[in-house]
PDB file of C-alpha atoms and ligand atoms in Angstrom:
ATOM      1  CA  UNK U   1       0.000   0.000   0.000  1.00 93.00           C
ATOM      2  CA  UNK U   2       1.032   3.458  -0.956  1.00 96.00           C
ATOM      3  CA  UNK U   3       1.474   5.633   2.315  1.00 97.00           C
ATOM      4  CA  UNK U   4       3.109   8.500   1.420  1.00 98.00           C
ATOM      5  CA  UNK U   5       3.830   9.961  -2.401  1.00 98.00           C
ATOM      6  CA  UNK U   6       5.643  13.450  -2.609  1.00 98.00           C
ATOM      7  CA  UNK U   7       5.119  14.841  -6.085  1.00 98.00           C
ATOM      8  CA  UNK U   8       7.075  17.675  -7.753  1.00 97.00           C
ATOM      9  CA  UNK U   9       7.897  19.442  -4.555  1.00 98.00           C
ATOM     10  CA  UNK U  10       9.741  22.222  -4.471  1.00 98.00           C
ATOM     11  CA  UNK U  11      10.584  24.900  -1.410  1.00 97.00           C
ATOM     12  CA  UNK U  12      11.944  28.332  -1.976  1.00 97.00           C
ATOM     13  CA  UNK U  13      13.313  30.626   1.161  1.00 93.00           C
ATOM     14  CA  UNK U  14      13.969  34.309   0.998  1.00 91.00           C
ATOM     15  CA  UNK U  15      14.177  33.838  -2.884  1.00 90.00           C
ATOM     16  CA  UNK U  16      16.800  30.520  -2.504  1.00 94.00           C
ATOM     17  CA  UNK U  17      15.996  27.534  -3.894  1.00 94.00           C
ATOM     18  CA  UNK U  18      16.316  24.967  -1.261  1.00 97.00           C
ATOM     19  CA  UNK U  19      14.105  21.284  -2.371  1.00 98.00           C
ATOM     20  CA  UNK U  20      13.840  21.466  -6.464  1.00 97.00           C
ATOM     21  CA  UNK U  21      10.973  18.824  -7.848  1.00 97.00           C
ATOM     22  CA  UNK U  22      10.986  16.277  -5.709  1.00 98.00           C
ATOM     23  CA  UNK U  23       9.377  12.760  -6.589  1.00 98.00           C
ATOM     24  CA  UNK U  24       9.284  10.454  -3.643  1.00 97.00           C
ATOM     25  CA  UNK U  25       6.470   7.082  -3.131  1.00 98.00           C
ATOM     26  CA  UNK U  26       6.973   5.184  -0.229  1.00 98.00           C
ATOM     27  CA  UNK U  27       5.193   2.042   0.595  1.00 97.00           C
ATOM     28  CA  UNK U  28       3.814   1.283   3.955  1.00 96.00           C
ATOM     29  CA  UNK U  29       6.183  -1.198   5.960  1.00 96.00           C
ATOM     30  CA  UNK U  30       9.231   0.590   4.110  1.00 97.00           C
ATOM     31  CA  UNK U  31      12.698   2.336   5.557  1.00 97.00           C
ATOM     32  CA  UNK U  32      14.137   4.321   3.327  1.00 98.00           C
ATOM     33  CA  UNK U  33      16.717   6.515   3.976  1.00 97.00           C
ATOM     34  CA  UNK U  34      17.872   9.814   3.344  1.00 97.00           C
ATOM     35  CA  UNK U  35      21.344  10.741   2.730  1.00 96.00           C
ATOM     36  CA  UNK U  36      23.484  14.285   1.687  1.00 95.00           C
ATOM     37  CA  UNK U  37      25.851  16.859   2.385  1.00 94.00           C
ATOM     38  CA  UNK U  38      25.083  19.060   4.816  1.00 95.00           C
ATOM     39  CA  UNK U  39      22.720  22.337   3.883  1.00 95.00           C
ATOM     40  CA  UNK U  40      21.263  19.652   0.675  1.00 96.00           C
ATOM     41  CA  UNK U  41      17.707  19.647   2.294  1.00 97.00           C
ATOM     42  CA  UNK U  42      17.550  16.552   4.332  1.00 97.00           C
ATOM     43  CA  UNK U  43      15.938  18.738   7.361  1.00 95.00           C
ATOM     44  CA  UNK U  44      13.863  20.856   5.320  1.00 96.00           C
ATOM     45  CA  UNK U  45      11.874  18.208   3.414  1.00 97.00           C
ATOM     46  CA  UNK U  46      11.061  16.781   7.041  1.00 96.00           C
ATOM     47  CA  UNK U  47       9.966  20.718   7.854  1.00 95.00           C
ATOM     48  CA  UNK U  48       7.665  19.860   4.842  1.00 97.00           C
ATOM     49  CA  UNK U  49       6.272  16.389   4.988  1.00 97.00           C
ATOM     50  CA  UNK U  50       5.842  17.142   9.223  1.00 94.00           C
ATOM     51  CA  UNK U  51       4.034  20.372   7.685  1.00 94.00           C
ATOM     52  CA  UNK U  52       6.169  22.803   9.782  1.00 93.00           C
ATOM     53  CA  UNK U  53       6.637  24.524   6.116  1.00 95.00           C
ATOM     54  CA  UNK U  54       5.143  24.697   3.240  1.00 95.00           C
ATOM     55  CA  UNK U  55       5.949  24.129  -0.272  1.00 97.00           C
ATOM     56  CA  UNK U  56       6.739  26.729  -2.792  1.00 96.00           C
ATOM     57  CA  UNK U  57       4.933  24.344  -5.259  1.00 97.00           C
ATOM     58  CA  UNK U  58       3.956  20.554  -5.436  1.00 98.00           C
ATOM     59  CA  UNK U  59       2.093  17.836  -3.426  1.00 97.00           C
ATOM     60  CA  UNK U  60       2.330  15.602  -0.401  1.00 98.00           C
ATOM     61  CA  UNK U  61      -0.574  12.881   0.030  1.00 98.00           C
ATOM     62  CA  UNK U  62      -0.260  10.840   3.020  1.00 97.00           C
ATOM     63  CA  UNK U  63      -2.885   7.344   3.016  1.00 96.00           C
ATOM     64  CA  UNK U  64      -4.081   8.855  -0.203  1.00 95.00           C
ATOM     65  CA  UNK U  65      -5.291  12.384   1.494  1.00 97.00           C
ATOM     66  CA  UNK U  66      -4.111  15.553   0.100  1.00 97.00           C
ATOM     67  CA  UNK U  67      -2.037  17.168   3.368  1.00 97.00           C
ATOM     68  CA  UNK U  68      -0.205  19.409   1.751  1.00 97.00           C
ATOM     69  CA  UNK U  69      -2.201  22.238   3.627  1.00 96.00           C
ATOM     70  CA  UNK U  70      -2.623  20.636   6.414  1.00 96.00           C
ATOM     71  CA  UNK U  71      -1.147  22.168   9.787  1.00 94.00           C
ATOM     72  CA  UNK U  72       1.986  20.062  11.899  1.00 92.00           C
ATOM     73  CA  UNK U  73      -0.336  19.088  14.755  1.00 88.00           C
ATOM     74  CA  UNK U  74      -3.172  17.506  11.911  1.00 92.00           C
ATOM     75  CA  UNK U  75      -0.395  15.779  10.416  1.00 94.00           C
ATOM     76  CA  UNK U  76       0.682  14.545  13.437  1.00 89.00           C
ATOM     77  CA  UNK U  77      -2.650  13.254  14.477  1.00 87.00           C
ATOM     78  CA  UNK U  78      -3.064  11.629  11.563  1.00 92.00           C
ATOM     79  CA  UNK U  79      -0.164   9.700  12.103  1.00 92.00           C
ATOM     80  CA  UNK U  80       3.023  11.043  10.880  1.00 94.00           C
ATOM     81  CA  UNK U  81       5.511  11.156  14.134  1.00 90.00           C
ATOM     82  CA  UNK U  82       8.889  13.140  13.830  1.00 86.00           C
ATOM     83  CA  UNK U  83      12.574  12.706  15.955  1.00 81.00           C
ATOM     84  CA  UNK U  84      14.137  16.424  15.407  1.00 72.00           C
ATOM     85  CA  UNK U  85      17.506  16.545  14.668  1.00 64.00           C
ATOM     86  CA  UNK U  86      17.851  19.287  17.842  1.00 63.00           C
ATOM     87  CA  UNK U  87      16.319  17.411  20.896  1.00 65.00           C
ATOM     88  CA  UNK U  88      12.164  18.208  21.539  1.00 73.00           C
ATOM     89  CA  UNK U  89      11.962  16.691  25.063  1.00 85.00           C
ATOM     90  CA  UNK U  90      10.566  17.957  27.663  1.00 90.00           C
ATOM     91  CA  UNK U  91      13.751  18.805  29.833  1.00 90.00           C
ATOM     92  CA  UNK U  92      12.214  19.578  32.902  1.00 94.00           C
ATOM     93  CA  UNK U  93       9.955  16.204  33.402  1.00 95.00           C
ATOM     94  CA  UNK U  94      11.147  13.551  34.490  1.00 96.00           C
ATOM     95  CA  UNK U  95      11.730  10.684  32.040  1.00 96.00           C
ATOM     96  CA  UNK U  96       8.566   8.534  32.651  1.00 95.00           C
ATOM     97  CA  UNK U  97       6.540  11.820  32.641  1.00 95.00           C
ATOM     98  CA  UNK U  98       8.312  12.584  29.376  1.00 92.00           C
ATOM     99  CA  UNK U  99       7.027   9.150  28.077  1.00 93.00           C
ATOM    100  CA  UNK U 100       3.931   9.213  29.796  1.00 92.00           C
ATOM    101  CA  UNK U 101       2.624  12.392  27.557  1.00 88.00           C
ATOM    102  CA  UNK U 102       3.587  10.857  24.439  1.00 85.00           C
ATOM    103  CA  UNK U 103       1.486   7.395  25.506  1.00 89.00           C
ATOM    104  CA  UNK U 104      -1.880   9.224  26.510  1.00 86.00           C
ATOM    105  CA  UNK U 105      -2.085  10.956  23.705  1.00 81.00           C
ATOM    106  CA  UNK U 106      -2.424   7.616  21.702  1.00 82.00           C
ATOM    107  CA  UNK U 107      -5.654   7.462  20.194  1.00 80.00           C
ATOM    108  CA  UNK U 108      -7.799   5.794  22.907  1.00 84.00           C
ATOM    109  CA  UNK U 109      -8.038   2.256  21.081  1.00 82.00           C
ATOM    110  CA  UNK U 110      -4.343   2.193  21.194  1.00 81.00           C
ATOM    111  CA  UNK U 111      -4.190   3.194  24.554  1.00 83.00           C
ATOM    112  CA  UNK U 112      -6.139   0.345  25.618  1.00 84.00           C
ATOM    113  CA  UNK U 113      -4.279  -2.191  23.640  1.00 83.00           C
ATOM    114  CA  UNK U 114      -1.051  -1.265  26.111  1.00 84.00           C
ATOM    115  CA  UNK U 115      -2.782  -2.310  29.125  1.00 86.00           C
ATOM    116  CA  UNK U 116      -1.074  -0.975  32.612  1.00 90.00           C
ATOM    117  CA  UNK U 117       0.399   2.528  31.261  1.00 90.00           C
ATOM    118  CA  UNK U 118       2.873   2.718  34.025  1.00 92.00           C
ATOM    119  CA  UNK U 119       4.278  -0.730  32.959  1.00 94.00           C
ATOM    120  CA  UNK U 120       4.467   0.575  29.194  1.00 93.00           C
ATOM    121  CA  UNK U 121       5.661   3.495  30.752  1.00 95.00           C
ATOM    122  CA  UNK U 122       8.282   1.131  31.628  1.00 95.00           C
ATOM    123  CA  UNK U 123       9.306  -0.834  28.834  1.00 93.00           C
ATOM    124  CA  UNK U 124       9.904   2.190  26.517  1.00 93.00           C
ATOM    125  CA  UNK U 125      12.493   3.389  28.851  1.00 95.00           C
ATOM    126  CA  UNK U 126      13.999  -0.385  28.974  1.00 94.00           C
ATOM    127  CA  UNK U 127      13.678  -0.280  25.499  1.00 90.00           C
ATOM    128  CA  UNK U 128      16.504   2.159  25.187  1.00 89.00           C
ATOM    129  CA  UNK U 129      18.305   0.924  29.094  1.00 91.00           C
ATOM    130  CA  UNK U 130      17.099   4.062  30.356  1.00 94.00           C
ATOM    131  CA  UNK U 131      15.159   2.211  33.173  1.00 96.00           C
ATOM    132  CA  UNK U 132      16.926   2.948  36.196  1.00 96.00           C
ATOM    133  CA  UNK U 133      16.623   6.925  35.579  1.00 96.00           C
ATOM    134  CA  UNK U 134      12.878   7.003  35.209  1.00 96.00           C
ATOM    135  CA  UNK U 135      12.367   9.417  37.977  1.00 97.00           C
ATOM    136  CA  UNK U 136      15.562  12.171  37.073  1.00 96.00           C
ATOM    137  CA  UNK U 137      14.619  15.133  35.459  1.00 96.00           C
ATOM    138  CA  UNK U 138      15.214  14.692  31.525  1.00 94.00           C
ATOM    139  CA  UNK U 139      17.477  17.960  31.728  1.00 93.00           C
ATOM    140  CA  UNK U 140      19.679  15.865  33.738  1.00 95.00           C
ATOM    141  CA  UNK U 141      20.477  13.057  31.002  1.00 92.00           C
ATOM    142  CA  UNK U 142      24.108  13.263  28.731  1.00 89.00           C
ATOM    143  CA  UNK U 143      23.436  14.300  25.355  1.00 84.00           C
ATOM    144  CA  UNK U 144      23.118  11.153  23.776  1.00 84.00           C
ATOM    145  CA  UNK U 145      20.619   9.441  26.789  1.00 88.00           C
ATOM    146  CA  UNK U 146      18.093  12.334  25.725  1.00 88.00           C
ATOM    147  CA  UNK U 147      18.908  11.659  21.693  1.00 85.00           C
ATOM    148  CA  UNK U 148      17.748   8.032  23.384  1.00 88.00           C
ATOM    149  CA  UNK U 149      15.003   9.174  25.468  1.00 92.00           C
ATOM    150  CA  UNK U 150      13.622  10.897  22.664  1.00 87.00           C
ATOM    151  CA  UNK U 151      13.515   8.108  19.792  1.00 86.00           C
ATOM    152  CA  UNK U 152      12.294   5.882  22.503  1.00 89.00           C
ATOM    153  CA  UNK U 153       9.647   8.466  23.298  1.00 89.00           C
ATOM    154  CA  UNK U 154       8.581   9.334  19.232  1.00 86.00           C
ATOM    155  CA  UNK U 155       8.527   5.567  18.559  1.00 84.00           C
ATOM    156  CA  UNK U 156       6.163   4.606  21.324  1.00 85.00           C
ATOM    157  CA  UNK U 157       3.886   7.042  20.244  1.00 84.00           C
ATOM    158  CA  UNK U 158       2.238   4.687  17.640  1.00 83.00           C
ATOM    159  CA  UNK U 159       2.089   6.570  14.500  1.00 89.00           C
ATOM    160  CA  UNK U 160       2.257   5.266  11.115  1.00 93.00           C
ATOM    161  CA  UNK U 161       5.252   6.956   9.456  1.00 95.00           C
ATOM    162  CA  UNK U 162       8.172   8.220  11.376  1.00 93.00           C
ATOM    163  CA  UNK U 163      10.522  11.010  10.563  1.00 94.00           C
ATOM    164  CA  UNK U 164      13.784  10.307  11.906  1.00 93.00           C
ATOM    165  CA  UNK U 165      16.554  12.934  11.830  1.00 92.00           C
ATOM    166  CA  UNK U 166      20.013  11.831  12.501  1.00 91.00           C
ATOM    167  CA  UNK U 167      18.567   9.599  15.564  1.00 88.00           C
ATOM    168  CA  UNK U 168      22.018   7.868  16.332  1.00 88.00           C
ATOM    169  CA  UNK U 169      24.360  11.248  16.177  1.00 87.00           C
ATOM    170  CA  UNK U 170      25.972  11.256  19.529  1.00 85.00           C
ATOM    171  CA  UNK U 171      24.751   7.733  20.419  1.00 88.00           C
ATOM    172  CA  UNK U 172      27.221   5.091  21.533  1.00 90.00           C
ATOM    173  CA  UNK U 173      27.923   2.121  18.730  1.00 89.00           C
ATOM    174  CA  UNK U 174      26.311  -0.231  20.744  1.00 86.00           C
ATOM    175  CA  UNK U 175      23.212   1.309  21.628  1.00 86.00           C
ATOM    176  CA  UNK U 176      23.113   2.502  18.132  1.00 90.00           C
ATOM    177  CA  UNK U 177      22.681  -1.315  17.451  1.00 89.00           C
ATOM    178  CA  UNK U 178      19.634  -1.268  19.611  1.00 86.00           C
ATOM    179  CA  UNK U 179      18.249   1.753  17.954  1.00 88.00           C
ATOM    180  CA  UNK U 180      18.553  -0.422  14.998  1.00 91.00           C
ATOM    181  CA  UNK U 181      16.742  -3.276  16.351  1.00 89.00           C
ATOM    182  CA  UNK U 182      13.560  -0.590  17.702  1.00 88.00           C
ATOM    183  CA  UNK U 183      13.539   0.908  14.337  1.00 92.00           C
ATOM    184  CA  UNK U 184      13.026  -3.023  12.750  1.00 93.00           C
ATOM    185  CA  UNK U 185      10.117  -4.034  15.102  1.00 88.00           C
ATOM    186  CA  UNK U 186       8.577  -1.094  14.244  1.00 88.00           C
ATOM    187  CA  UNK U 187       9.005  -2.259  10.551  1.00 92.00           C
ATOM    188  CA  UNK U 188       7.898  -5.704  11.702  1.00 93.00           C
ATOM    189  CA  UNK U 189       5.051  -4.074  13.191  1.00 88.00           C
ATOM    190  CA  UNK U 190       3.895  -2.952   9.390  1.00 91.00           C
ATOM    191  CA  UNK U 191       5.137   0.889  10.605  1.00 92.00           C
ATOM    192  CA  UNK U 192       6.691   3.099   7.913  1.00 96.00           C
ATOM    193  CA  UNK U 193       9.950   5.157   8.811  1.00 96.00           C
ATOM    194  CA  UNK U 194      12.056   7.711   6.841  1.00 97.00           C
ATOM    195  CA  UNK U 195      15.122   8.115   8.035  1.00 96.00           C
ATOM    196  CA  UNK U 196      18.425  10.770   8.024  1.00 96.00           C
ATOM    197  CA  UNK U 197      21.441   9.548   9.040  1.00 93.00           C
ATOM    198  CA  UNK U 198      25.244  10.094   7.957  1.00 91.00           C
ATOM    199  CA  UNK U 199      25.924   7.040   9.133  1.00 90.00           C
ATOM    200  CA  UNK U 200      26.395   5.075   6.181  1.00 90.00           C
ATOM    201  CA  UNK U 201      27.022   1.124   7.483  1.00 90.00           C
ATOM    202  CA  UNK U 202      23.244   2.065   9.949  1.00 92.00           C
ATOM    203  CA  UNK U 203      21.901   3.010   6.685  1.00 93.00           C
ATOM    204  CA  UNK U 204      23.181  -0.199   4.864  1.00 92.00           C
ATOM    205  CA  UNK U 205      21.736  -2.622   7.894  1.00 92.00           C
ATOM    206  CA  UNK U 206      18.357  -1.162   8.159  1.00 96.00           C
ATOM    207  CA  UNK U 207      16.910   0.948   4.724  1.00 97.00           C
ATOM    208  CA  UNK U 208      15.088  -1.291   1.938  1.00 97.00           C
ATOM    209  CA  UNK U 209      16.084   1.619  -0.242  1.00 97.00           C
ATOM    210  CA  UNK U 210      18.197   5.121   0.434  1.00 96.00           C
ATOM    211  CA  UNK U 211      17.482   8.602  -1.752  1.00 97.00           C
ATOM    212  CA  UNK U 212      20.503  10.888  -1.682  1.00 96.00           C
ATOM    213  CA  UNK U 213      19.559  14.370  -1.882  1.00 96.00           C
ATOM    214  CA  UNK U 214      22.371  17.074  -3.355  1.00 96.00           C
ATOM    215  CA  UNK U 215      21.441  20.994  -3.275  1.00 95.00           C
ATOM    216  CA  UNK U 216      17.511  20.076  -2.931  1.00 97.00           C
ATOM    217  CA  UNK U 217      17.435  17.571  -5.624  1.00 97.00           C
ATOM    218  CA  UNK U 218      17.512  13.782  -5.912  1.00 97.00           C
ATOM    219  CA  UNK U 219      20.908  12.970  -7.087  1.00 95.00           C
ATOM    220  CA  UNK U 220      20.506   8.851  -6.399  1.00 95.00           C
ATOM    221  CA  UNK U 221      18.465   6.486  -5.477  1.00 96.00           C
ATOM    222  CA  UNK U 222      18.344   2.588  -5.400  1.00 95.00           C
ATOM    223  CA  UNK U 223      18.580  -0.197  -2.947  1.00 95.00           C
ATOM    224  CA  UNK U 224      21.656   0.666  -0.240  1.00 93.00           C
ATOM    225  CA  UNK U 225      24.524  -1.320  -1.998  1.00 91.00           C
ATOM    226  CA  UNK U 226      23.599  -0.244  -5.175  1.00 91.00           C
ATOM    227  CA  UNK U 227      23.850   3.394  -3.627  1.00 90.00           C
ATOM    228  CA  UNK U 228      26.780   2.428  -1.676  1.00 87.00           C
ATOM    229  CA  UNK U 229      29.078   1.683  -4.458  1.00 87.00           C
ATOM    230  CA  UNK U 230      27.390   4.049  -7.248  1.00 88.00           C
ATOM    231  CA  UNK U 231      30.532   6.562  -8.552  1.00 87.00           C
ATOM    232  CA  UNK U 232      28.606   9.853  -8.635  1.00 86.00           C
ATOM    233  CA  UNK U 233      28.303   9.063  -4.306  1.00 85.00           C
ATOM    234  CA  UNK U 234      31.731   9.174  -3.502  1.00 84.00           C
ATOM    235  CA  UNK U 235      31.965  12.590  -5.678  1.00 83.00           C
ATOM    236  CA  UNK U 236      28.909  14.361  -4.003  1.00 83.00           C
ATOM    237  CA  UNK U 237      28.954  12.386  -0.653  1.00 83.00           C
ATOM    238  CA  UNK U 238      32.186  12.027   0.227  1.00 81.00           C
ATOM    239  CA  UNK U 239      34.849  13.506  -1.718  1.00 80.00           C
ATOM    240  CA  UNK U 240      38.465  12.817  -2.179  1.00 71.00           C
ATOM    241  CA  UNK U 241      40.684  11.685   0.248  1.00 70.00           C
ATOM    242  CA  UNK U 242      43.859  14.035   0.827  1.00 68.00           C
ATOM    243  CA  UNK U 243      45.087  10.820   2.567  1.00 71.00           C
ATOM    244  CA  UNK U 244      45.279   8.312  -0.729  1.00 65.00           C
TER     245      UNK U 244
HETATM  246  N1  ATP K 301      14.444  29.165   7.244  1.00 84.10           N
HETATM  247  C1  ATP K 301      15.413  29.151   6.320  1.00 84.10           C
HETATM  248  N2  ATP K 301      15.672  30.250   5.565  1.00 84.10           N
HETATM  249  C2  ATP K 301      16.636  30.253   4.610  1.00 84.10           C
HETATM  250  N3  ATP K 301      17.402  29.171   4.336  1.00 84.10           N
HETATM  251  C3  ATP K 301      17.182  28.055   5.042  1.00 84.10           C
HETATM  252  C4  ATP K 301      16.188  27.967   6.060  1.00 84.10           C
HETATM  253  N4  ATP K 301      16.194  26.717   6.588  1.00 84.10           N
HETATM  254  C5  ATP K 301      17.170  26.060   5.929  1.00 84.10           C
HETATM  255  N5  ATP K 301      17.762  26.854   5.007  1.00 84.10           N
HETATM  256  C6  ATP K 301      18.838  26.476   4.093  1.00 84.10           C
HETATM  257  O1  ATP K 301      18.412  25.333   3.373  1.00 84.10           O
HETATM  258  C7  ATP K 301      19.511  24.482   3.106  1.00 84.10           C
HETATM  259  C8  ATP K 301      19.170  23.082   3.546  1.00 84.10           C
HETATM  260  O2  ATP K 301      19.208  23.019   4.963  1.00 84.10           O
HETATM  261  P1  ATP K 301      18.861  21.683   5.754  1.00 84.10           P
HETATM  262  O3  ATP K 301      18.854  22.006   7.199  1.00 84.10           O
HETATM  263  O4  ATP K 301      17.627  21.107   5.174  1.00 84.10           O
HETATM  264  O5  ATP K 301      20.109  20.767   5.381  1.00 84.10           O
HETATM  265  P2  ATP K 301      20.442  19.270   5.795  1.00 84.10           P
HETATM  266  O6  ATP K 301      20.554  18.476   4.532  1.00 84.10           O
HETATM  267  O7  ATP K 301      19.515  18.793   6.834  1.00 84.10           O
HETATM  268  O8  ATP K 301      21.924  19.421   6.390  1.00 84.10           O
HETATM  269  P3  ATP K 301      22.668  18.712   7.641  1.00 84.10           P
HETATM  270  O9  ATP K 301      23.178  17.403   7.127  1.00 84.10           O
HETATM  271  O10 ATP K 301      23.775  19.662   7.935  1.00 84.10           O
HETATM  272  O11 ATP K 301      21.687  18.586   8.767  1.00 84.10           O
HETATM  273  C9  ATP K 301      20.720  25.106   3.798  1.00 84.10           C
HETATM  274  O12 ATP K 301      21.474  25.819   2.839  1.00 84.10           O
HETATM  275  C10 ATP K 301      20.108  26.044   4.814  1.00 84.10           C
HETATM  276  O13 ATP K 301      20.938  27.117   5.082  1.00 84.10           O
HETATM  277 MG1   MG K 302      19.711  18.300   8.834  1.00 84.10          MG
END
């Protein structure tokens, strides 16, 4: 099934052109990630598909609605559930209250389904070993904990497509590995995810398929090894080594 299908988008700021005609269909139960220099529009195309900007031109239908006017919180409700690249906790709740929001404002169906909320309350934070800190202040967590608390947080919220902005920068290698294995069961549990990340090899394990964006366009896009070894990567992506 077709849950999300960008077509011709493009974004203009102050007169620069910053996303030019992009063409995007994702399929529910995909990953598909999102790779590019810095300033090539990763960021911004979340701004527009989480509706926090709107395009210059173009169309974004999400479960085969027309949202492209559609406000961030409608979007959200709907079911499209976003990890910012800059942390959006709440730093002065403790974790569990921090995960507690994001669960009662499931849809009450889903609510249900969960049972005791204090013990799902619980699990998220074991999800990401953040157990034995449920009752610190979220302002008191290292950088990366919080980059943890938050993914932990967005993907127990129980949308349908997830935006996920660099979710492993300043996480640890091995609980990058378990951010891995969240980010599966969601696609286990039919969810849809897009995903930003520099980290190449966490791209490789995860995406079905990665897009590589250059100055606002699609410059690639295939299945990650085809990617991965494609010529015109290592010239946009990650230029020449002075060391060779
Ligand atoms: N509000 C804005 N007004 C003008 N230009 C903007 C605005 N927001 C972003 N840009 C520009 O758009 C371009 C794309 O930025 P964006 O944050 O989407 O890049 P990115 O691909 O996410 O980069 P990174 O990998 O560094 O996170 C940059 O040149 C940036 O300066
Ligand atoms: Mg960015």
């Amino acid at each position: 099934m077709l849950l999300l299908s960008v077509s011709d988008l493009t974004l203009s700021l102050a007169g620069q052109r910053i996303l030019h005609k992009i063409h995007l269909h994702v399929e529910a139960g995909e990953i598909v990630g999102l790779i590019g220099p810095n300033g090539s529009g990763k960021t911004t195309f979340f701004n527009v598909l989480s509706g926090f900007l709107k395009p210059t031109h173009g169309k974004v239908m999400f479960r085969g609605t027309d949202i492209t006017s559609f406000s961030a919180p409608l979007r959200a409700r709907l079911g499209i559930g976003r990890v910012f690249q800059n942390f959006g906790i709440f730093r002065d709740m403790t974790l569990e209250e921090n995960v507690l929001v994001a669960l009662e404002c499931l849809p009450r169906e889903q609510r249900l389904l969960l049972g005791n909320l204090r013990h799902a309350v619980h699990e998220t934070l074991k999800s990401v070993q953040l157990e034995t800190h449920a009752k610190r202040k979220a302002s008191s967590l290292s950088g990366g904990q919080m980059r943890l608390l938050e993914i932990a947080r967005t993907l127990a919220s129980g949308k349908e497509l997830f935006l996920l902005d660099e979710p492993t920068a300043g996480v640890s290698p091995k609980m990058t590995l378990q951010v891995a294995e969240l980010i599966l069961r969601l696609k286990r549990e039919g969810k849809t995810v897009l995903l930003i990340e520099h980290d190449l090899p966490f791209i490789q394990k995860i995406c079905d398929r990665v897009i590589v964006l250059d100055v606002g366009e699609i410059a690639l896009e295939g299945k990650p090894d085809e990617v991965r070894h494609n010529k015109k990567l290592k010239e946009l992506y990650f230029g020449a080594d002075p060391t060779e």
